[in-house]
Amino acid sequence: MKKPIWFAILALALSLEARSAPVEFSRARIGEVLQGAQPSVALERDHGFVVTWQSTDKEIMTLNWLALDFDGQPTGKGVIAEGSNWFVNWADTPALTVLDNGDWVAFWLERNDPSAAEGYDIQLVRSIDRGKSWSKPISPHRDGTKTQHGFVSLVADGDDRVLLAWLDGRRAEIMTNDNAAYIAHDHESAPMTLRSVVINREGALSSELEIDDRTCSCCQTDMTRWSTQSVLVYRDRSETEVRDISIARRASDTWQVPTTVHDDRWQIEGCPVNGPAIAVNGEHGLVFWPTMVDEQLRLRYVLADSPAAFATKPQMRELPLPTMPSGRVDAIPWHDGFLLTWISRARDRPAVEIAFVDRTGRLELSRPIAEPALRGRSTGFPRAASNGKVGLVVWPELSGDGRPVIGAALIR
């Protein structure tokens, strides 16, 4: 049996009174190393945070959870599920959310076609006792096609309901059956769609809807609740291969027609695997995304004071970065504004970066919160959660002996 290995979690102290002051942080030990990759984190409002990550032992993949209080102290841990036929990917990763009634809902991805690398389904489970036990897995889609179903966003939808949205490749199989020019799940040749469903505690599916019939094939989606609406952001795909960020609003079980957040006009033949993030803080919302301008990747954001205001194309702002970004963005509410996270790649190693944006759009950059030893895709996608006063950021990392582990930063 391996001895427990302690890992460092960063405690950040942001100066919110003196905005000209830099972001400062210090280290504090809180628990044992989390061995694995593909981390995510969710807020549990009355308790703290729930971190999930995947680990692999020979042929067995496991989805794990760790609960932390708002001081970063572990309060519980366990296993959500394990299996041998999972789809494990650096960009398309599992997650968990906490519902209004306190239920935990988590998902992972499972292969549905041994002959195709990108044929996989979403598997969803629920815990009604804070992770002690889990329901039998169900799939939120019932098309039965051996195609891609992934890049999932999930959010509480009132009481015991969860709303899921995901990229869905079922039209690819339709094209195959029609003898169209489509080979071996090449989703750049067939239109990816964006779909959603609502699921209750009994596992009943309702409001199964198609939101968009043509989207980018492998960029992350993100979704949040804003007052009485659910708001979803994703990378769209036009007939001329412009892949800008779109936003869709759901009210009264109906999705409004999606609109473009900003006319970047990024025309690219393949998927950049770099999606947007959305966060809401009171009456204000922010969308944060990467795009290409003059062959340089840029990070942009817009602010709005209502979900509908995004349709009016609010002012776009761009981060004036001293280092080259890789994107891989996230955003969380923070005091009267937002915290943005992303990966940069200009130094000897990649860095997990952070910045503060107030509700007027004013930006304050910080020094990096971490510089993982990993390279390229292995640095993954940092993920963050916050109650506005305490936050947690997680990312893939390497231990001193070269094992994949989960890095984390507790933000105050």
Short mmCIF file of C-alpha atoms in Angstrom, two decimals:
data_model
loop_
_atom_site.label_atom_id
_atom_site.label_comp_id
_atom_site.label_asym_id
_atom_site.label_seq_id
_atom_site.Cartn_x
_atom_site.Cartn_y
_atom_site.Cartn_z
CA MET A 1 0.00 0.00 0.00
CA LYS A 2 1.40 3.36 -0.96
CA LYS A 3 2.05 5.89 1.75
CA PRO A 4 -0.01 9.09 1.58
CA ILE A 5 1.74 11.82 -0.36
CA TRP A 6 0.93 15.39 0.58
CA PHE A 7 0.36 17.97 -2.08
CA ALA A 8 0.33 21.74 -2.03
CA ILE A 9 -2.75 23.81 -2.63
CA LEU A 10 -2.28 27.48 -3.33
CA ALA A 11 -4.12 30.05 -1.22
CA LEU A 12 -4.59 33.27 -3.15
CA ALA A 13 -5.36 36.60 -1.50
CA LEU A 14 -6.78 39.12 -3.94
CA SER A 15 -6.74 42.79 -2.97
CA LEU A 16 -10.22 44.00 -3.85
CA GLU A 17 -9.89 47.39 -2.20
CA ALA A 18 -6.70 48.53 -3.90
CA ARG A 19 -7.22 47.46 -7.51
CA SER A 20 -3.74 48.56 -8.51
CA ALA A 21 -2.20 45.99 -6.15
CA PRO A 22 -1.06 42.69 -7.69
CA VAL A 23 -2.67 39.37 -6.87
CA GLU A 24 -0.72 37.63 -4.08
CA PHE A 25 -0.80 34.00 -3.02
CA SER A 26 0.92 31.56 -0.66
CA ARG A 27 1.08 27.78 -0.24
CA ALA A 28 -0.68 25.61 2.34
CA ARG A 29 -0.85 21.80 2.65
CA ILE A 30 -4.30 20.25 2.86
CA GLY A 31 -4.34 16.58 1.85
CA GLU A 32 -2.88 13.68 -0.06
CA VAL A 33 -2.00 13.67 -3.75
CA LEU A 34 -4.85 13.03 -6.17
CA GLN A 35 -3.33 10.73 -8.77
CA GLY A 36 -4.89 10.98 -12.23
CA ALA A 37 -5.95 13.57 -14.78
CA GLN A 38 -8.98 15.28 -16.42
CA PRO A 39 -10.05 17.17 -13.26
CA SER A 40 -13.16 19.23 -12.75
CA VAL A 41 -14.68 21.05 -9.77
CA ALA A 42 -18.20 21.99 -8.67
CA LEU A 43 -19.52 24.28 -5.96
CA GLU A 44 -21.57 22.71 -3.17
CA ARG A 45 -23.02 25.87 -1.68
CA ASP A 46 -23.43 24.87 1.97
CA HIS A 47 -20.35 22.69 2.16
CA GLY A 48 -17.51 23.69 -0.16
CA PHE A 49 -16.33 22.07 -3.38
CA VAL A 50 -16.43 18.65 -5.05
CA VAL A 51 -13.43 17.76 -7.23
CA THR A 52 -13.68 14.93 -9.77
CA TRP A 53 -10.89 13.32 -11.78
CA GLN A 54 -10.10 10.15 -13.71
CA SER A 55 -7.42 7.60 -12.86
CA THR A 56 -6.25 4.49 -14.68
CA ASP A 57 -4.92 1.21 -13.28
CA LYS A 58 -3.94 -1.15 -16.10
CA GLU A 59 -7.17 -1.57 -18.11
CA ILE A 60 -9.54 -0.10 -15.50
CA MET A 61 -10.58 3.57 -15.59
CA THR A 62 -12.05 5.17 -12.47
CA LEU A 63 -13.97 8.40 -11.88
CA ASN A 64 -13.20 9.69 -8.38
CA TRP A 65 -14.49 12.47 -6.14
CA LEU A 66 -13.07 14.51 -3.27
CA ALA A 67 -15.09 16.97 -1.16
CA LEU A 68 -13.35 20.00 0.36
CA ASP A 69 -14.70 22.61 2.76
CA PHE A 70 -14.21 26.32 2.13
CA ASP A 71 -10.88 26.18 4.01
CA GLY A 72 -9.62 23.56 1.57
CA GLN A 73 -9.84 20.73 4.09
CA PRO A 74 -10.98 17.30 2.79
CA THR A 75 -14.34 16.17 4.16
CA GLY A 76 -14.88 13.01 2.13
CA LYS A 77 -13.77 11.07 -0.93
CA GLY A 78 -14.91 8.11 -2.98
CA VAL A 79 -15.41 6.45 -6.34
CA ILE A 80 -18.25 7.35 -8.68
CA ALA A 81 -17.75 4.58 -11.23
CA GLU A 82 -15.17 2.41 -12.96
CA GLY A 83 -14.96 0.50 -16.22
CA SER A 84 -12.72 -0.86 -18.95
CA ASN A 85 -14.30 0.59 -22.09
CA TRP A 86 -14.30 4.30 -21.33
CA PHE A 87 -13.42 7.10 -23.71
CA VAL A 88 -10.67 9.03 -21.93
CA ASN A 89 -9.59 12.24 -23.62
CA TRP A 90 -7.56 15.33 -22.69
CA ALA A 91 -10.28 17.77 -23.86
CA ASP A 92 -13.61 15.93 -23.48
CA THR A 93 -13.76 15.29 -19.75
CA PRO A 94 -16.22 14.19 -17.02
CA ALA A 95 -17.78 16.59 -14.54
CA LEU A 96 -20.21 16.80 -11.63
CA THR A 97 -22.86 19.30 -10.57
CA VAL A 98 -24.89 19.79 -7.40
CA LEU A 99 -28.65 20.22 -7.84
CA ASP A 100 -31.04 22.51 -5.98
CA ASN A 101 -32.23 19.64 -3.79
CA GLY A 102 -28.64 18.64 -2.91
CA ASP A 103 -28.33 15.64 -5.27
CA TRP A 104 -24.99 15.14 -7.00
CA VAL A 105 -25.09 14.31 -10.73
CA ALA A 106 -21.94 13.17 -12.55
CA PHE A 107 -21.11 11.76 -15.98
CA TRP A 108 -18.34 10.03 -17.88
CA LEU A 109 -17.89 8.88 -21.48
CA GLU A 110 -18.09 5.25 -22.60
CA ARG A 111 -17.16 3.78 -25.97
CA ASN A 112 -20.06 2.53 -28.07
CA ASP A 113 -18.13 1.19 -31.08
CA PRO A 114 -14.92 -0.85 -30.66
CA SER A 115 -14.05 -0.26 -34.32
CA ALA A 116 -14.11 3.55 -34.09
CA ALA A 117 -12.03 5.72 -31.79
CA GLU A 118 -14.64 8.49 -31.61
CA GLY A 119 -17.84 6.53 -31.09
CA TYR A 120 -18.89 7.10 -27.48
CA ASP A 121 -21.89 7.77 -25.26
CA ILE A 122 -22.57 9.84 -22.15
CA GLN A 123 -23.19 7.86 -18.97
CA LEU A 124 -24.97 9.74 -16.17
CA VAL A 125 -25.32 8.80 -12.50
CA ARG A 126 -26.83 10.43 -9.43
CA SER A 127 -26.08 10.35 -5.71
CA ILE A 128 -28.75 11.33 -3.18
CA ASP A 129 -26.39 10.91 -0.21
CA ARG A 130 -23.43 13.15 -1.13
CA GLY A 131 -21.37 10.50 -2.88
CA LYS A 132 -21.84 7.51 -0.57
CA SER A 133 -23.80 5.59 -3.22
CA TRP A 134 -24.61 6.08 -6.89
CA SER A 135 -27.51 5.16 -9.15
CA LYS A 136 -27.37 2.86 -12.12
CA PRO A 137 -26.00 4.81 -15.13
CA ILE A 138 -28.35 6.09 -17.81
CA SER A 139 -27.73 7.81 -21.12
CA PRO A 140 -29.25 11.26 -21.76
CA HIS A 141 -29.53 10.51 -25.51
CA ARG A 142 -31.65 7.82 -27.10
CA ASP A 143 -30.57 7.94 -30.75
CA GLY A 144 -28.59 4.68 -30.54
CA THR A 145 -26.05 5.79 -33.15
CA LYS A 146 -22.41 4.70 -32.90
CA THR A 147 -21.22 8.28 -33.05
CA GLN A 148 -19.79 10.95 -30.78
CA HIS A 149 -21.77 12.28 -27.80
CA GLY A 150 -19.64 14.51 -25.61
CA PHE A 151 -18.38 17.96 -24.59
CA VAL A 152 -21.13 18.04 -22.00
CA SER A 153 -22.36 20.95 -19.87
CA LEU A 154 -24.74 20.33 -17.01
CA VAL A 155 -26.52 22.68 -14.64
CA ALA A 156 -29.25 22.49 -12.00
CA ASP A 157 -32.73 23.02 -13.40
CA GLY A 158 -34.78 23.35 -10.21
CA ASP A 159 -35.62 20.81 -7.47
CA ASP A 160 -34.27 17.37 -8.50
CA ARG A 161 -33.82 18.19 -12.20
CA VAL A 162 -30.60 18.53 -14.15
CA LEU A 163 -30.26 20.14 -17.59
CA LEU A 164 -27.61 18.68 -19.93
CA ALA A 165 -26.33 20.01 -23.24
CA TRP A 166 -23.81 18.21 -25.44
CA LEU A 167 -22.34 17.90 -28.93
CA ASP A 168 -24.08 15.08 -30.77
CA GLY A 169 -22.87 13.27 -33.90
CA ARG A 170 -26.03 11.33 -34.77
CA ARG A 171 -26.36 13.10 -38.14
CA ALA A 172 -23.07 11.49 -39.18
CA GLU A 173 -24.70 8.06 -39.15
CA ILE A 174 -27.60 9.40 -41.17
CA MET A 175 -25.12 10.63 -43.76
CA THR A 176 -23.41 7.25 -43.76
CA ASN A 177 -26.70 5.49 -44.39
CA ASP A 178 -27.35 7.87 -47.26
CA ASN A 179 -23.96 6.97 -48.78
CA ALA A 180 -22.64 10.50 -48.26
CA ALA A 181 -18.93 11.32 -48.25
CA TYR A 182 -18.33 10.34 -44.66
CA ILE A 183 -15.67 7.94 -43.47
CA ALA A 184 -14.98 6.48 -40.02
CA HIS A 185 -16.57 9.14 -37.80
CA ASP A 186 -14.81 12.07 -39.47
CA HIS A 187 -16.96 14.73 -37.82
CA GLU A 188 -15.45 17.50 -39.93
CA SER A 189 -17.26 15.95 -42.92
CA ALA A 190 -20.60 15.59 -41.15
CA PRO A 191 -22.45 18.27 -39.17
CA MET A 192 -22.19 18.02 -35.41
CA THR A 193 -25.34 19.11 -33.56
CA LEU A 194 -25.99 20.62 -30.15
CA ARG A 195 -28.73 18.98 -28.10
CA SER A 196 -30.18 19.15 -24.60
CA VAL A 197 -32.38 17.18 -22.20
CA VAL A 198 -33.80 17.48 -18.68
CA ILE A 199 -33.56 14.51 -16.29
CA ASN A 200 -35.25 14.10 -12.90
CA ARG A 201 -34.37 11.96 -9.88
CA GLU A 202 -36.30 8.98 -11.28
CA GLY A 203 -34.19 9.11 -14.45
CA ALA A 204 -37.06 10.26 -16.68
CA LEU A 205 -35.97 12.27 -19.74
CA SER A 206 -37.95 15.29 -20.91
CA SER A 207 -37.54 18.36 -23.12
CA GLU A 208 -35.28 16.53 -25.57
CA LEU A 209 -34.36 19.30 -28.00
CA GLU A 210 -31.96 20.18 -30.78
CA ILE A 211 -30.46 23.63 -30.12
CA ASP A 212 -28.25 23.97 -33.20
CA ASP A 213 -28.00 21.68 -36.25
CA ARG A 214 -24.42 22.62 -37.21
CA THR A 215 -21.66 23.31 -34.67
CA CYS A 216 -17.92 22.96 -34.32
CA SER A 217 -17.16 19.31 -33.65
CA CYS A 218 -14.94 19.21 -30.55
CA CYS A 219 -14.89 22.51 -28.67
CA GLN A 220 -16.08 22.60 -25.07
CA THR A 221 -19.53 23.94 -24.23
CA ASP A 222 -20.38 25.84 -21.05
CA MET A 223 -23.69 26.61 -19.37
CA THR A 224 -24.98 28.50 -16.35
CA ARG A 225 -28.22 29.67 -14.79
CA TRP A 226 -29.08 33.35 -14.93
CA SER A 227 -32.19 34.29 -12.99
CA THR A 228 -34.98 32.18 -14.53
CA GLN A 229 -33.03 31.26 -17.68
CA SER A 230 -30.31 28.80 -18.61
CA VAL A 231 -27.61 30.26 -20.85
CA LEU A 232 -25.32 28.11 -23.02
CA VAL A 233 -22.20 29.11 -24.96
CA TYR A 234 -20.41 27.06 -27.62
CA ARG A 235 -18.35 27.35 -30.81
CA ASP A 236 -20.59 27.44 -33.85
CA ARG A 237 -19.79 26.48 -37.46
CA SER A 238 -21.09 28.23 -40.56
CA GLU A 239 -21.31 26.85 -44.09
CA THR A 240 -18.16 28.86 -44.90
CA GLU A 241 -16.27 27.38 -41.89
CA VAL A 242 -16.45 30.49 -39.70
CA ARG A 243 -16.27 29.16 -36.14
CA ASP A 244 -17.20 31.98 -33.79
CA ILE A 245 -18.85 31.77 -30.36
CA SER A 246 -22.63 31.54 -30.14
CA ILE A 247 -24.97 31.85 -27.17
CA ALA A 248 -28.37 30.24 -26.63
CA ARG A 249 -30.95 31.10 -23.97
CA ARG A 250 -33.53 28.71 -22.52
CA ALA A 251 -36.70 29.86 -20.77
CA SER A 252 -39.94 27.95 -20.17
CA ASP A 253 -38.39 24.77 -21.62
CA THR A 254 -37.71 26.46 -24.97
CA TRP A 255 -34.38 27.50 -26.51
CA GLN A 256 -34.28 30.85 -28.25
CA VAL A 257 -32.53 31.01 -31.64
CA PRO A 258 -28.77 31.21 -30.90
CA THR A 259 -26.90 34.42 -31.64
CA THR A 260 -23.21 35.18 -32.21
CA VAL A 261 -21.44 36.75 -29.23
CA HIS A 262 -19.00 38.70 -31.41
CA ASP A 263 -18.13 38.65 -35.11
CA ASP A 264 -14.56 37.37 -34.85
CA ARG A 265 -14.87 35.76 -38.28
CA TRP A 266 -12.37 33.04 -37.41
CA GLN A 267 -12.40 30.85 -40.51
CA ILE A 268 -10.73 27.49 -39.92
CA GLU A 269 -11.15 24.15 -41.71
CA GLY A 270 -10.71 22.00 -38.58
CA CYS A 271 -11.88 22.19 -34.99
CA PRO A 272 -9.51 24.22 -32.74
CA VAL A 273 -10.54 22.25 -29.60
CA ASN A 274 -10.86 25.50 -27.64
CA GLY A 275 -14.30 26.44 -26.37
CA PRO A 276 -15.78 29.37 -24.43
CA ALA A 277 -16.73 29.92 -20.78
CA ILE A 278 -19.64 31.76 -19.19
CA ALA A 279 -20.17 33.03 -15.63
CA VAL A 280 -22.93 34.99 -13.91
CA ASN A 281 -22.58 37.27 -10.89
CA GLY A 282 -25.86 38.81 -9.76
CA GLU A 283 -27.30 40.82 -12.64
CA HIS A 284 -24.10 40.66 -14.68
CA GLY A 285 -22.79 37.95 -16.99
CA LEU A 286 -19.50 37.39 -18.79
CA VAL A 287 -18.50 35.27 -21.78
CA PHE A 288 -14.77 34.51 -22.19
CA TRP A 289 -13.28 32.80 -25.25
CA PRO A 290 -10.18 32.27 -27.45
CA THR A 291 -10.04 33.25 -31.11
CA MET A 292 -7.45 33.72 -33.85
CA VAL A 293 -6.57 37.22 -35.12
CA ASP A 294 -3.80 37.75 -37.70
CA GLU A 295 -2.50 34.23 -37.00
CA GLN A 296 -2.22 34.98 -33.28
CA LEU A 297 -4.45 33.42 -30.63
CA ARG A 298 -6.26 36.10 -28.60
CA LEU A 299 -8.46 35.95 -25.50
CA ARG A 300 -11.62 38.05 -25.52
CA TYR A 301 -14.57 38.71 -23.24
CA VAL A 302 -17.87 40.56 -23.20
CA LEU A 303 -20.05 41.68 -20.30
CA ALA A 304 -23.83 42.09 -20.25
CA ASP A 305 -26.44 43.03 -17.67
CA SER A 306 -29.03 40.51 -18.86
CA PRO A 307 -29.09 37.31 -20.93
CA ALA A 308 -30.90 39.09 -23.77
CA ALA A 309 -28.24 41.83 -23.89
CA PHE A 310 -25.73 39.41 -25.44
CA ALA A 311 -27.83 39.44 -28.61
CA THR A 312 -27.13 43.18 -29.00
CA LYS A 313 -23.37 42.52 -29.39
CA PRO A 314 -22.03 44.27 -26.27
CA GLN A 315 -18.54 45.78 -26.35
CA MET A 316 -15.80 43.20 -26.90
CA ARG A 317 -12.66 43.51 -24.82
CA GLU A 318 -9.35 41.73 -25.40
CA LEU A 319 -6.80 40.69 -22.78
CA PRO A 320 -3.49 42.58 -23.27
CA LEU A 321 -1.31 39.58 -22.55
CA PRO A 322 2.48 39.65 -22.14
CA THR A 323 2.70 35.93 -22.99
CA MET A 324 1.24 33.78 -25.77
CA PRO A 325 -2.01 32.07 -24.65
CA SER A 326 -3.07 28.53 -25.47
CA GLY A 327 -6.65 29.32 -24.49
CA ARG A 328 -8.43 26.58 -22.51
CA VAL A 329 -10.44 29.16 -20.62
CA ASP A 330 -12.78 29.22 -17.64
CA ALA A 331 -14.58 31.95 -15.69
CA ILE A 332 -16.17 32.21 -12.23
CA PRO A 333 -17.97 34.94 -10.24
CA TRP A 334 -15.67 36.86 -7.90
CA HIS A 335 -16.83 39.58 -5.47
CA ASP A 336 -18.31 42.29 -7.75
CA GLY A 337 -16.84 40.81 -10.93
CA PHE A 338 -15.22 37.70 -12.36
CA LEU A 339 -12.03 35.65 -12.29
CA LEU A 340 -10.71 34.36 -15.63
CA THR A 341 -8.36 31.40 -15.99
CA TRP A 342 -6.43 30.11 -19.01
CA ILE A 343 -3.21 28.42 -20.11
CA SER A 344 -0.27 30.38 -21.52
CA ARG A 345 2.68 28.92 -23.41
CA ALA A 346 5.40 31.56 -23.83
CA ARG A 347 7.77 30.50 -21.06
CA ASP A 348 9.89 27.39 -20.65
CA ARG A 349 6.77 25.58 -19.51
CA PRO A 350 3.01 26.25 -19.69
CA ALA A 351 1.38 28.32 -16.97
CA VAL A 352 -2.05 28.47 -15.36
CA GLU A 353 -2.92 32.15 -15.53
CA ILE A 354 -5.53 34.21 -13.71
CA ALA A 355 -7.03 37.69 -14.05
CA PHE A 356 -9.77 39.74 -12.38
CA VAL A 357 -12.46 41.64 -14.30
CA ASP A 358 -14.84 43.96 -12.45
CA ARG A 359 -18.42 44.46 -13.60
CA THR A 360 -17.46 47.53 -15.63
CA GLY A 361 -14.99 45.45 -17.65
CA ARG A 362 -11.87 46.77 -15.96
CA LEU A 363 -9.12 44.13 -16.05
CA GLU A 364 -6.34 43.30 -13.58
CA LEU A 365 -3.74 40.73 -14.60
CA SER A 366 -1.83 38.57 -12.11
CA ARG A 367 1.28 36.48 -12.17
CA PRO A 368 0.62 32.75 -12.87
CA ILE A 369 -0.80 30.62 -10.09
CA ALA A 370 1.08 27.54 -11.33
CA GLU A 371 3.56 26.35 -13.94
CA PRO A 372 2.86 22.65 -14.52
CA ALA A 373 5.68 20.37 -15.60
CA LEU A 374 3.40 18.93 -18.30
CA ARG A 375 3.58 19.95 -21.95
CA GLY A 376 1.12 20.33 -24.81
CA ARG A 377 -2.24 18.62 -24.51
CA SER A 378 -1.25 17.03 -21.20
CA THR A 379 -1.72 20.40 -19.48
CA GLY A 380 -5.41 19.94 -20.16
CA PHE A 381 -8.07 22.46 -19.22
CA PRO A 382 -7.98 24.21 -15.82
CA ARG A 383 -11.42 24.23 -14.23
CA ALA A 384 -12.76 26.57 -11.54
CA ALA A 385 -15.72 27.02 -9.18
CA SER A 386 -16.60 29.78 -6.74
CA ASN A 387 -19.24 31.13 -4.38
CA GLY A 388 -17.97 34.64 -5.11
CA LYS A 389 -15.74 34.85 -2.03
CA VAL A 390 -13.85 31.54 -2.08
CA GLY A 391 -12.85 29.70 -5.23
CA LEU A 392 -11.03 26.56 -6.29
CA VAL A 393 -9.05 26.05 -9.52
CA VAL A 394 -7.87 22.55 -10.56
CA TRP A 395 -5.61 21.39 -13.40
CA PRO A 396 -3.50 18.37 -14.51
CA GLU A 397 0.03 18.30 -13.10
CA LEU A 398 3.05 16.00 -12.68
CA SER A 399 4.43 14.91 -9.31
CA GLY A 400 8.15 15.02 -8.60
CA ASP A 401 8.51 11.40 -9.70
CA GLY A 402 6.67 11.99 -12.96
CA ARG A 403 3.22 10.64 -12.10
CA PRO A 404 0.08 12.48 -13.31
CA VAL A 405 -1.61 14.24 -10.40
CA ILE A 406 -4.14 17.02 -9.84
CA GLY A 407 -2.93 20.50 -8.99
CA ALA A 408 -5.23 22.94 -7.18
CA ALA A 409 -5.47 26.54 -6.03
CA LEU A 410 -7.72 27.72 -3.24
CA ILE A 411 -8.59 31.37 -3.85
CA ARG A 412 -9.65 33.82 -1.17
#
